Coordinates of N, CA and C in Angstrom, one line a residue:
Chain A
X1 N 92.2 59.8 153.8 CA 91.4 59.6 152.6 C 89.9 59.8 152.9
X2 N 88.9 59.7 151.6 CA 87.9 60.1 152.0 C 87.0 58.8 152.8
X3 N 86.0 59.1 153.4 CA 85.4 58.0 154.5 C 84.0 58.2 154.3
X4 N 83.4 56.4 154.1 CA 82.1 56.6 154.1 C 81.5 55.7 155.2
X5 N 80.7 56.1 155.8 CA 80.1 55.6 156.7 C 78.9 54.9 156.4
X6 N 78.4 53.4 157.1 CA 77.1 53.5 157.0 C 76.7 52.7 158.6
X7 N 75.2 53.2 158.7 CA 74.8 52.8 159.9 C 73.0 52.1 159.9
X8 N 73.0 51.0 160.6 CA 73.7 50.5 161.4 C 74.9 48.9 160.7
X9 N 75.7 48.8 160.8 CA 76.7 47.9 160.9 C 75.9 46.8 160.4
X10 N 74.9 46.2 161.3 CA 74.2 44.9 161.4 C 72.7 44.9 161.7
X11 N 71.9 44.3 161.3 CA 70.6 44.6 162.0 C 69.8 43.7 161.5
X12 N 69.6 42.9 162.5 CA 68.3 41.6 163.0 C 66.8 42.4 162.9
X13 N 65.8 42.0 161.8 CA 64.5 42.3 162.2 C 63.4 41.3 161.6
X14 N 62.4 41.0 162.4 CA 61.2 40.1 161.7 C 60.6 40.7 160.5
X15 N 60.5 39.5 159.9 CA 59.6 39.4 158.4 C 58.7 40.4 158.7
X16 N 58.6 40.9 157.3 CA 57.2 42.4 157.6 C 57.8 43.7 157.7
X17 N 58.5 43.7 159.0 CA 58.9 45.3 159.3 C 59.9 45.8 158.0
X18 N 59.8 47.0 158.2 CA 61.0 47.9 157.0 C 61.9 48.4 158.1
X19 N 63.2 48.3 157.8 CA 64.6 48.4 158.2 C 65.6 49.7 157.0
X20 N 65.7 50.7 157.8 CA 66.5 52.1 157.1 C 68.0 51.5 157.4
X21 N 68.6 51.9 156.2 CA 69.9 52.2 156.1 C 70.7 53.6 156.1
X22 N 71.6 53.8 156.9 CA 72.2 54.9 156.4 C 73.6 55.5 155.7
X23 N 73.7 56.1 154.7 CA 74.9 56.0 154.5 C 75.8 57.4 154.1
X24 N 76.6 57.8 154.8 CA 77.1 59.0 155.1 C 78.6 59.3 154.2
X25 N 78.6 60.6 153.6 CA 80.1 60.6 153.5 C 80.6 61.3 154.6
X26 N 81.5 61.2 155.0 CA 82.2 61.9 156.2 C 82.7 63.1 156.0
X27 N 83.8 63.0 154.9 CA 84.7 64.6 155.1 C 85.0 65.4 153.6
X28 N 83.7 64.1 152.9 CA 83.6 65.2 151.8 C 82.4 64.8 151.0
X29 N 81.5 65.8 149.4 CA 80.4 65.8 149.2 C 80.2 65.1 148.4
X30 N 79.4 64.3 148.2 CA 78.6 63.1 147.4 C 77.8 63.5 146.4
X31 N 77.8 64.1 145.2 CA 76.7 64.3 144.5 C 75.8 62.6 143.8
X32 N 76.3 61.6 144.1 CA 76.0 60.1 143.7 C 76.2 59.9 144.4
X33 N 75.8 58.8 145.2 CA 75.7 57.5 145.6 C 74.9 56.5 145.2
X34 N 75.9 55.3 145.5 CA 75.7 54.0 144.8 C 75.0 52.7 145.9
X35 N 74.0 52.5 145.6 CA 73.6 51.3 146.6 C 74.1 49.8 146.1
X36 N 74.5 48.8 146.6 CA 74.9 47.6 145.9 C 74.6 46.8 147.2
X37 N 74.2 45.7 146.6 CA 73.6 44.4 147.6 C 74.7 42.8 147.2
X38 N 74.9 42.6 148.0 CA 76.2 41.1 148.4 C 75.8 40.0 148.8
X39 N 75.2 38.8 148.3 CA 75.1 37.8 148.4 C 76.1 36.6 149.0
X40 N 76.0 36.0 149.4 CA 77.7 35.4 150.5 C 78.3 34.6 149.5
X41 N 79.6 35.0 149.2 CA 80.3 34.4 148.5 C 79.8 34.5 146.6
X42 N 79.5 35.7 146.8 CA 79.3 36.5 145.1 C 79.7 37.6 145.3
X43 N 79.5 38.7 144.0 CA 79.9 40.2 143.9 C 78.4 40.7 144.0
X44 N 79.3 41.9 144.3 CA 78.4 43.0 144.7 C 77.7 43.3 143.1
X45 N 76.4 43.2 143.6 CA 75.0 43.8 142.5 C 74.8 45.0 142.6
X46 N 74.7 46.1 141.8 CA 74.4 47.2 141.7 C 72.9 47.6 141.5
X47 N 71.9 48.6 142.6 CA 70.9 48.1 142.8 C 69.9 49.3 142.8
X48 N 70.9 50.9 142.8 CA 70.2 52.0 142.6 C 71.4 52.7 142.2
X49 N 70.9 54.4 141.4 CA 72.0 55.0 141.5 C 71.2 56.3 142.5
X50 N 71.8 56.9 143.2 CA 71.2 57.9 144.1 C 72.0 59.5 143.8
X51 N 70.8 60.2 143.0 CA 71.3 61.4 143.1 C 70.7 62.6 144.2
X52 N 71.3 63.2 144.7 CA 71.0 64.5 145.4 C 70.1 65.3 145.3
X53 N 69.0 65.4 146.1 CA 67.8 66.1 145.3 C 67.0 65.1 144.0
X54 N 67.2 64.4 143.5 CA 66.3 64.0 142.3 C 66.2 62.1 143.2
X55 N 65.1 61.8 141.9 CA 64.6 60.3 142.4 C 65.9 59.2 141.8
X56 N 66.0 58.3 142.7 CA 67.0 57.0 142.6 C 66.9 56.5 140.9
X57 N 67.9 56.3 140.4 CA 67.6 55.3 139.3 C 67.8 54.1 139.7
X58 N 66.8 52.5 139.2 CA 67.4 51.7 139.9 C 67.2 50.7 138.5
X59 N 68.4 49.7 138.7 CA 68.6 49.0 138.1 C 67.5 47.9 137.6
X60 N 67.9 47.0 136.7 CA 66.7 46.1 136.3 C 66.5 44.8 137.3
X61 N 65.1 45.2 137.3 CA 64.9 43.6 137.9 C 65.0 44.3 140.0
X62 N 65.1 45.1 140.1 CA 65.1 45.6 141.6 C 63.9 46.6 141.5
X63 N 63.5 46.2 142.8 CA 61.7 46.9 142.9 C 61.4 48.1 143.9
X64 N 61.7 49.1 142.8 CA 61.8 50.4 143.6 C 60.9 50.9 144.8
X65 N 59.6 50.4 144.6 CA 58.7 50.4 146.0 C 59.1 49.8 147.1
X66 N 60.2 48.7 146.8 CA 60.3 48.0 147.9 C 62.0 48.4 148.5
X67 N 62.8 48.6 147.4 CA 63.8 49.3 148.3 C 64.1 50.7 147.5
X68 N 63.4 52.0 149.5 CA 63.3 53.1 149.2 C 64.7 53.7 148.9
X69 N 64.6 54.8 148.3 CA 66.4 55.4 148.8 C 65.6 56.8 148.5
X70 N 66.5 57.8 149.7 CA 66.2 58.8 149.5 C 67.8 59.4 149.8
X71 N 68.1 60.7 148.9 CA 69.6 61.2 148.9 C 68.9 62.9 149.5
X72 N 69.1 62.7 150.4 CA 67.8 64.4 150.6 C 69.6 65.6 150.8
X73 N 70.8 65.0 150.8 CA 71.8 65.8 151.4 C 73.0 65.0 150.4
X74 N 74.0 66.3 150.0 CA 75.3 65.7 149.8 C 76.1 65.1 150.8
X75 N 75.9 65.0 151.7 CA 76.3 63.8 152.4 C 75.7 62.3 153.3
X76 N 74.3 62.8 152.4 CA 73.5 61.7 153.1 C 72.3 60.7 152.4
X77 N 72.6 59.4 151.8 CA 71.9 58.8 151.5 C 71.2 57.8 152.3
X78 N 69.7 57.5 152.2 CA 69.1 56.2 152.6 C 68.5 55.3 152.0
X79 N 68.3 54.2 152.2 CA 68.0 53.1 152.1 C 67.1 52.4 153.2
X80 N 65.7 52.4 152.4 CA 64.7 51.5 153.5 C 64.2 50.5 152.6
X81 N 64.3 49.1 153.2 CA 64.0 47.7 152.9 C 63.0 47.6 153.5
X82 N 61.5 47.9 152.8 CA 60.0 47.9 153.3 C 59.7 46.2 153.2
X83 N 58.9 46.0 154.0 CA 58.6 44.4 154.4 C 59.3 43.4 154.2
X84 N 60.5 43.5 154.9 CA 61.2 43.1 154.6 C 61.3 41.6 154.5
X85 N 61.7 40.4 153.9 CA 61.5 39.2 154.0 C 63.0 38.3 153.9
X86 N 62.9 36.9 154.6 CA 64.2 36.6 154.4 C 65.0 36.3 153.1
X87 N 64.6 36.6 152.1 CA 65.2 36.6 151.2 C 65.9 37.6 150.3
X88 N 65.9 39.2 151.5 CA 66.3 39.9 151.3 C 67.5 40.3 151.9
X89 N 67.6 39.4 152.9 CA 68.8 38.8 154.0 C 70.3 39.2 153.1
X90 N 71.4 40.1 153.3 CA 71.8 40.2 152.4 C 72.9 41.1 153.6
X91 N 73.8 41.7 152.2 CA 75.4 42.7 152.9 C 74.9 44.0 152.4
X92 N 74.2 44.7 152.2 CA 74.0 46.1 151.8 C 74.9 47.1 151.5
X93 N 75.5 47.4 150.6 CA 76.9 48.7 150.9 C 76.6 49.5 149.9
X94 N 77.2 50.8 150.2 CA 76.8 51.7 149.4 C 78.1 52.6 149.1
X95 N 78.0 53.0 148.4 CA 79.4 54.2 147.6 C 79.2 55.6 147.0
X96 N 80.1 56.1 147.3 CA 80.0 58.0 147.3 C 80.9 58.1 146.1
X97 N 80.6 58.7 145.2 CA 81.2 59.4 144.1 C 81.8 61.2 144.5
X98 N 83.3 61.1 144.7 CA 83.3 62.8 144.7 C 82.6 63.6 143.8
X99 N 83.0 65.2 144.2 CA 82.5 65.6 142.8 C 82.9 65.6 141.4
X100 N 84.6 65.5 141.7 CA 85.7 65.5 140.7 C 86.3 64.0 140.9
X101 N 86.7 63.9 139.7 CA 87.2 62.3 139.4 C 86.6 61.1 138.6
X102 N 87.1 60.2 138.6 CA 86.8 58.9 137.4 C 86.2 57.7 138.6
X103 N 85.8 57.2 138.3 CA 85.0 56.0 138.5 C 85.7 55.5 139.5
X104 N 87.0 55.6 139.8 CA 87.9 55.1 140.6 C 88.1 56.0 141.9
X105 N 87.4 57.0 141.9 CA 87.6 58.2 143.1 C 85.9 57.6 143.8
X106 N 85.2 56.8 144.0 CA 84.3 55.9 144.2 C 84.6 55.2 145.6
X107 N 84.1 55.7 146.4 CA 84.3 55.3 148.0 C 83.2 54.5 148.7
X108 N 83.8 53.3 149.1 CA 82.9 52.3 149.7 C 82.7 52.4 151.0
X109 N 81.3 52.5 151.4 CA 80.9 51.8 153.1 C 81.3 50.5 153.6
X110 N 81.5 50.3 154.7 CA 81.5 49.0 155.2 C 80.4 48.0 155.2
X111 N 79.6 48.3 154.7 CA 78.4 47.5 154.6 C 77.7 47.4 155.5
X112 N 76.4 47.0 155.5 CA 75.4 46.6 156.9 C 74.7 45.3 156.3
X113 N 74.9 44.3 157.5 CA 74.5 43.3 157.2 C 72.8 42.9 158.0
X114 N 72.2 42.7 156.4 CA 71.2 42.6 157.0 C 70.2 40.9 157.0
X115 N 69.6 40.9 158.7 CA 69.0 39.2 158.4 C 67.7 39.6 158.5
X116 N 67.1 39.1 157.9 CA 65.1 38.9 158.2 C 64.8 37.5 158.7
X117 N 63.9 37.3 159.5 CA 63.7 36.4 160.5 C 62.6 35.8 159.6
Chain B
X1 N 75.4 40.7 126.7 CA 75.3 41.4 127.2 C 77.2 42.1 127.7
X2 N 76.9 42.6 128.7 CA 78.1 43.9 129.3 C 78.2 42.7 130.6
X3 N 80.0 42.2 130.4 CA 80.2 41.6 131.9 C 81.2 41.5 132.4
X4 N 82.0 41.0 133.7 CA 82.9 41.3 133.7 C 83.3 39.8 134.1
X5 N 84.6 39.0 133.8 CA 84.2 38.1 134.6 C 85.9 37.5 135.2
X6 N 86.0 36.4 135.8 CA 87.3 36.2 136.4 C 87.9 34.4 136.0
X7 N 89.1 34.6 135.7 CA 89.0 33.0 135.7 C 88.6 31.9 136.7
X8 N 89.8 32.5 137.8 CA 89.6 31.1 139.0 C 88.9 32.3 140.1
X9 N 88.5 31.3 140.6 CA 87.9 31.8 141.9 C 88.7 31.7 143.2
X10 N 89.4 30.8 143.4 CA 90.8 31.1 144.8 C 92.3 30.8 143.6
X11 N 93.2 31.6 144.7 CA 94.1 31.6 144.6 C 94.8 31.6 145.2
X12 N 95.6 30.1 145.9 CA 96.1 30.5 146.6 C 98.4 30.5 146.7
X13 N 98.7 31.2 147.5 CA 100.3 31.7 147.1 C 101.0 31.7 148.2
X14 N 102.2 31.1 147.8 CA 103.0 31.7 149.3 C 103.8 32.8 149.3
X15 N 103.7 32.7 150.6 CA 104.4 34.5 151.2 C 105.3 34.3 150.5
X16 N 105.4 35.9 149.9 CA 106.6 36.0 149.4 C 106.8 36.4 148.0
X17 N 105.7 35.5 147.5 CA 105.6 35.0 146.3 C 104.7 36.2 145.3
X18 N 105.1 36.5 143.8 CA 104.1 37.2 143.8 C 102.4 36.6 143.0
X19 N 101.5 37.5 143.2 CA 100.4 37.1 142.6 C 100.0 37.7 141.6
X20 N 99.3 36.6 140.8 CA 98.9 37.4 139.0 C 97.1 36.8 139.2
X21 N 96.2 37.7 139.7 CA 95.1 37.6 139.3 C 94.4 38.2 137.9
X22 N 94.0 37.1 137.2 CA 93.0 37.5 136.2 C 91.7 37.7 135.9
X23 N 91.4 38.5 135.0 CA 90.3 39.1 134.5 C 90.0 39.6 132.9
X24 N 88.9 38.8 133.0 CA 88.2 39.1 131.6 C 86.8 40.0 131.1
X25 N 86.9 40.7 130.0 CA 85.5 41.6 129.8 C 85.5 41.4 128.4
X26 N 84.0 41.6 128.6 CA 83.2 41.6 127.3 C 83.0 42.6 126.4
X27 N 82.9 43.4 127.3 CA 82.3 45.2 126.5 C 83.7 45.8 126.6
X28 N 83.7 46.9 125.4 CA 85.0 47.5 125.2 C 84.7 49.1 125.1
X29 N 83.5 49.2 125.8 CA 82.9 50.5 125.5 C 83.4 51.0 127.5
X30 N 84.2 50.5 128.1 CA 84.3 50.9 129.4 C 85.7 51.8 129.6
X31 N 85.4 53.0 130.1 CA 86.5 54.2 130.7 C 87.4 53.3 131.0
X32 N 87.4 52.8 132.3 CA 88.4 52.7 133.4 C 87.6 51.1 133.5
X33 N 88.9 50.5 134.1 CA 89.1 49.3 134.8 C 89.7 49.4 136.2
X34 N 89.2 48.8 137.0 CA 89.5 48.9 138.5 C 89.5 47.9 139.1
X35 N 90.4 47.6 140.0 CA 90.5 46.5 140.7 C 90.1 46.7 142.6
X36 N 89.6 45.7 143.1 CA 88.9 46.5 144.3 C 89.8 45.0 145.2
X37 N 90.0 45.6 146.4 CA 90.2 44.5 147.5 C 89.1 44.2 148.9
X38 N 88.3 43.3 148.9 CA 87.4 43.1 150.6 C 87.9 42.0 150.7
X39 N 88.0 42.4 151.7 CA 88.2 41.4 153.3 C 86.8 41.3 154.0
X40 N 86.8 40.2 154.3 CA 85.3 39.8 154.8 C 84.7 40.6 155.7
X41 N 83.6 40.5 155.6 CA 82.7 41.4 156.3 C 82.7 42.9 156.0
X42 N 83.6 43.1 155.1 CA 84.1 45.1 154.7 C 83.8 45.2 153.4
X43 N 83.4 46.5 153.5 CA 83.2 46.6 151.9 C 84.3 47.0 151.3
X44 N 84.7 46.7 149.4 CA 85.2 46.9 148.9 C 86.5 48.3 148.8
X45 N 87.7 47.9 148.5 CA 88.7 48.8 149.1 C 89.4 49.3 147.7
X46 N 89.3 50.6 147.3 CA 90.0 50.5 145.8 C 91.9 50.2 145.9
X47 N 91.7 49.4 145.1 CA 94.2 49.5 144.8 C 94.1 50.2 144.1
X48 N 93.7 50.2 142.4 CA 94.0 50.6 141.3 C 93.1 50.7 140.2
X49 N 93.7 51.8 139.5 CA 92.7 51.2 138.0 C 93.5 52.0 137.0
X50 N 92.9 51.9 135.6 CA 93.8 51.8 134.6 C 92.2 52.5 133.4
X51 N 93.0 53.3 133.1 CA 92.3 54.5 131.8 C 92.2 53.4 130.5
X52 N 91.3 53.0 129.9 CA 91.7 52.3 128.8 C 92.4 52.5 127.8
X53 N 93.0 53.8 127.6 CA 94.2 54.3 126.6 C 95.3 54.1 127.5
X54 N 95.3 53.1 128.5 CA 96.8 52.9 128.8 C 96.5 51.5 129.0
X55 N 98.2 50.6 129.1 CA 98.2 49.5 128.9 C 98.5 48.7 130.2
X56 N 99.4 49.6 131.0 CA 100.3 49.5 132.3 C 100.1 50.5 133.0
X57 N 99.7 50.1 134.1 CA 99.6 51.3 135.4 C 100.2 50.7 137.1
X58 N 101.4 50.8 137.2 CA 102.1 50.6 139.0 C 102.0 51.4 139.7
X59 N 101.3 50.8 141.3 CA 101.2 51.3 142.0 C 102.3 50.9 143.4
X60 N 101.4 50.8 144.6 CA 102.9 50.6 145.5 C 102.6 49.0 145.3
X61 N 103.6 48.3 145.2 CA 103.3 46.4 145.2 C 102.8 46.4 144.0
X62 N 101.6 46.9 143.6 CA 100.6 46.1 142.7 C 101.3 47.1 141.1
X63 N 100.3 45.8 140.0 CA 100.8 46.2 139.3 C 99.3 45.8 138.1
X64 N 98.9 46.5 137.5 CA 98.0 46.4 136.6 C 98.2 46.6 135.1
X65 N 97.7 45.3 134.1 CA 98.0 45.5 132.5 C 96.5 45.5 132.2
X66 N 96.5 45.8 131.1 CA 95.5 45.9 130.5 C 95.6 45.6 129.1
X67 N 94.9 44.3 128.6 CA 95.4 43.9 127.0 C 93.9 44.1 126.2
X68 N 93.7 45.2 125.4 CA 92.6 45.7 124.9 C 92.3 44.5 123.6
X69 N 93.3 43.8 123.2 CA 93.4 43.1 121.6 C 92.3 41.7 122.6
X70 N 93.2 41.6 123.4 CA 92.2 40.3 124.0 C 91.1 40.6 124.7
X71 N 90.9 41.5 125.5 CA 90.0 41.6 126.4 C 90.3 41.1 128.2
X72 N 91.8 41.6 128.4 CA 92.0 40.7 129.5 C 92.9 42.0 130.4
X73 N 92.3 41.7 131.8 CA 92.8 42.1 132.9 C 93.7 41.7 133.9
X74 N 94.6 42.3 134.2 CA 95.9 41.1 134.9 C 95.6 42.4 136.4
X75 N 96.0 41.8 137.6 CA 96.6 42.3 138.9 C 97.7 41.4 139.1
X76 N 98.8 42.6 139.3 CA 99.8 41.9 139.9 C 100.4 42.1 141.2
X77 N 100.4 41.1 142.2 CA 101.2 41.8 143.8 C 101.9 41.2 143.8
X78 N 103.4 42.1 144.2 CA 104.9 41.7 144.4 C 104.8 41.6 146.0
X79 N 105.5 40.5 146.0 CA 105.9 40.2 147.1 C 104.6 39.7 148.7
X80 N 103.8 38.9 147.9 CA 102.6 38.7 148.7 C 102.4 38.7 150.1
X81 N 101.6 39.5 151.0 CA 101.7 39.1 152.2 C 100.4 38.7 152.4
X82 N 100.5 38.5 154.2 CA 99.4 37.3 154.3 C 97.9 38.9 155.1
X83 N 98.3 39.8 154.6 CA 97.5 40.9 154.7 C 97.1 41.0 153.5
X84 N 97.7 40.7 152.4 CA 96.9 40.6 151.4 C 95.5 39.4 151.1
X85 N 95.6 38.6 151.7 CA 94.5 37.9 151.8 C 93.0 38.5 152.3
X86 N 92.5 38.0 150.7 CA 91.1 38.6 150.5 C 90.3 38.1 149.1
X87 N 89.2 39.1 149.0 CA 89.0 38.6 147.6 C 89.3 40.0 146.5
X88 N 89.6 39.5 145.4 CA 89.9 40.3 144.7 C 88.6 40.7 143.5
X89 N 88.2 41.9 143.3 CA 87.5 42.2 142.1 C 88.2 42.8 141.3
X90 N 87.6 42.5 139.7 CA 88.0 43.4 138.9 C 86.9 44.4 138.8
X91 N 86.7 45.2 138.0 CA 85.2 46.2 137.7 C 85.9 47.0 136.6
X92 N 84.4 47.7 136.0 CA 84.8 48.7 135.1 C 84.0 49.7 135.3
X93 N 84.3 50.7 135.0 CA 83.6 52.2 135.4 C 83.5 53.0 134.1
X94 N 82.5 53.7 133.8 CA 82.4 55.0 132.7 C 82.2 55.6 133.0
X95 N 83.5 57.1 132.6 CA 83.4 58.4 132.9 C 81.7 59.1 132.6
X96 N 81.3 58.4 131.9 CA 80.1 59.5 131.5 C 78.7 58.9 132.4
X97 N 78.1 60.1 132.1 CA 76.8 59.6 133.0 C 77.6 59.5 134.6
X98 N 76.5 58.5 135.6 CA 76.8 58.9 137.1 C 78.0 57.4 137.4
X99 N 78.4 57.0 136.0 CA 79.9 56.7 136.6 C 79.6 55.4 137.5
X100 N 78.8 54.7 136.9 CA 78.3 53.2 137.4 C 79.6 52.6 137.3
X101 N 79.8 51.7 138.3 CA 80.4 50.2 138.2 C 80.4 49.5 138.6
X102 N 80.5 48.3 137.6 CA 80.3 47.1 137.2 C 81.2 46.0 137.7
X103 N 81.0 45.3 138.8 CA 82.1 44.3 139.3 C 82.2 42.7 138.6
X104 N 82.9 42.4 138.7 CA 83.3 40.7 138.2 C 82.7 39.9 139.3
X105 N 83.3 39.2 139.2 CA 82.6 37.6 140.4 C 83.6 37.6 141.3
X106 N 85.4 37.9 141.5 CA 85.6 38.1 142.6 C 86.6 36.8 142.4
X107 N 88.1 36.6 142.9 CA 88.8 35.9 143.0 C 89.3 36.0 144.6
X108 N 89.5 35.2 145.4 CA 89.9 34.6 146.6 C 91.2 34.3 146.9
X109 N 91.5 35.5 147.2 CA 93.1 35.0 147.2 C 94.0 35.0 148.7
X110 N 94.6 33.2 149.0 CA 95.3 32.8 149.9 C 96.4 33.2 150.1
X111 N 96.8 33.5 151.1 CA 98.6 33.3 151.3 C 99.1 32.6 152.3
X112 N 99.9 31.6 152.1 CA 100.3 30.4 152.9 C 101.4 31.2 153.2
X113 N 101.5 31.1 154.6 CA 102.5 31.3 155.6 C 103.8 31.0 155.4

């Protein structure tokens, strides 16, 4: 089946610095990807939509200066959490849309968990 | 507003036994309904989903209805194992546009040995 990757896994950084995410489809092409942020013991928030070549759409109430996404490749989305603060401390995951298919052909990362100090 | 939402939040079952998690939505303007499975620490894993022009969709174990008159989402797993333990979402997806979806709050489901 299809595989999405994201890197890194987990990642520890002090208040202030900005922390990239990556998130890859493996063995096939992504014209969408989906960023969603996880709270412990809630659902997943939907928090950009990322298309290929063009700028992120991002949901309400999420502050697009502060979390970057850039989709520069069909198989490659990012995510940078600029200054970061502990309140942004969070499960990050993101999802690949094939090209063909319904809402349900929608492939999840394993998440990266991220702490701010 | 557009939401999705769930009755209970754990559930727990014994082996063997099967499970009926529920789910409720607001908006009737949604393609597909989907049900996702994570296990901690992982992101979301799809079982199933269901076209809103259909009422019933079986897959391997699970079993999905869909009651459009009420607004209610059923998952069903036959024969529970304790690999099934996790939490369960419902979500909805629309075919148009870039095909956002929308998850529930997420049910917790146990399986006693």
């Amino acid at each position: 089946g299809a595989v999405v990757s994201q890197h890194p896994s987990w990642v520890i950084c002090k208040s202030g610095t900005s922390v990239k995410i990556e998130c890859r489809s493996l063995d096939f092409q992504a014209t969408t990807m989906f960023w969603y942020r996880q709270f412990p013991k809630q659902s997943l928030m939907l928090m950009a939509t990322s298309n290929e070549g063009s700028k992120a759409t991002y949901e309400q109430g999420v502050e697009k200066d502060k979390f970057l996404i850039n989709h520069a490749s069909l198989t490659l989305s990012t995510l940078t959490v600029t200054s970061a603060h502990p309140e942004d401390s969070s499960f990050y995951i993101c999802s690949a849309r094939a090209l063909a298919g319904n809402a349900g052909t929608q492939y999840f990362g394993p998440g990266t968990r991220l702490t701010v100090l | 507003g557009e939401s999705v939402g769930l009755h209970l939040p754990t559930l727990s079952v014994q082996e063997g036994d099967n499970s009926i998690i529920n789910c409720a939505y607001s908006n009737s303007a949604s393609d597909y309904f989907i049900w996702y499975k994570q296990e901690s620490g992982k992101g979301p894993q799809f079982i199933i989903d269901i076209r809103s022009n259909m009422d019933k969709r079986q897959g391997q174990r699970v079993t999905v209805l869909l009651n459009k008159t009420v607004k209610h989402l059923s998952l069903q797993i036959a024969a529970t194992q304790p690999g099934d333990s996790a939490v369960y979402f419902c979500a909805r997806g629309n075919s148009g546009g870039y095909q956002k979806v929308t998850f529930g709050t997420g049910t917790k489901l146990q399986v006693i040995p």
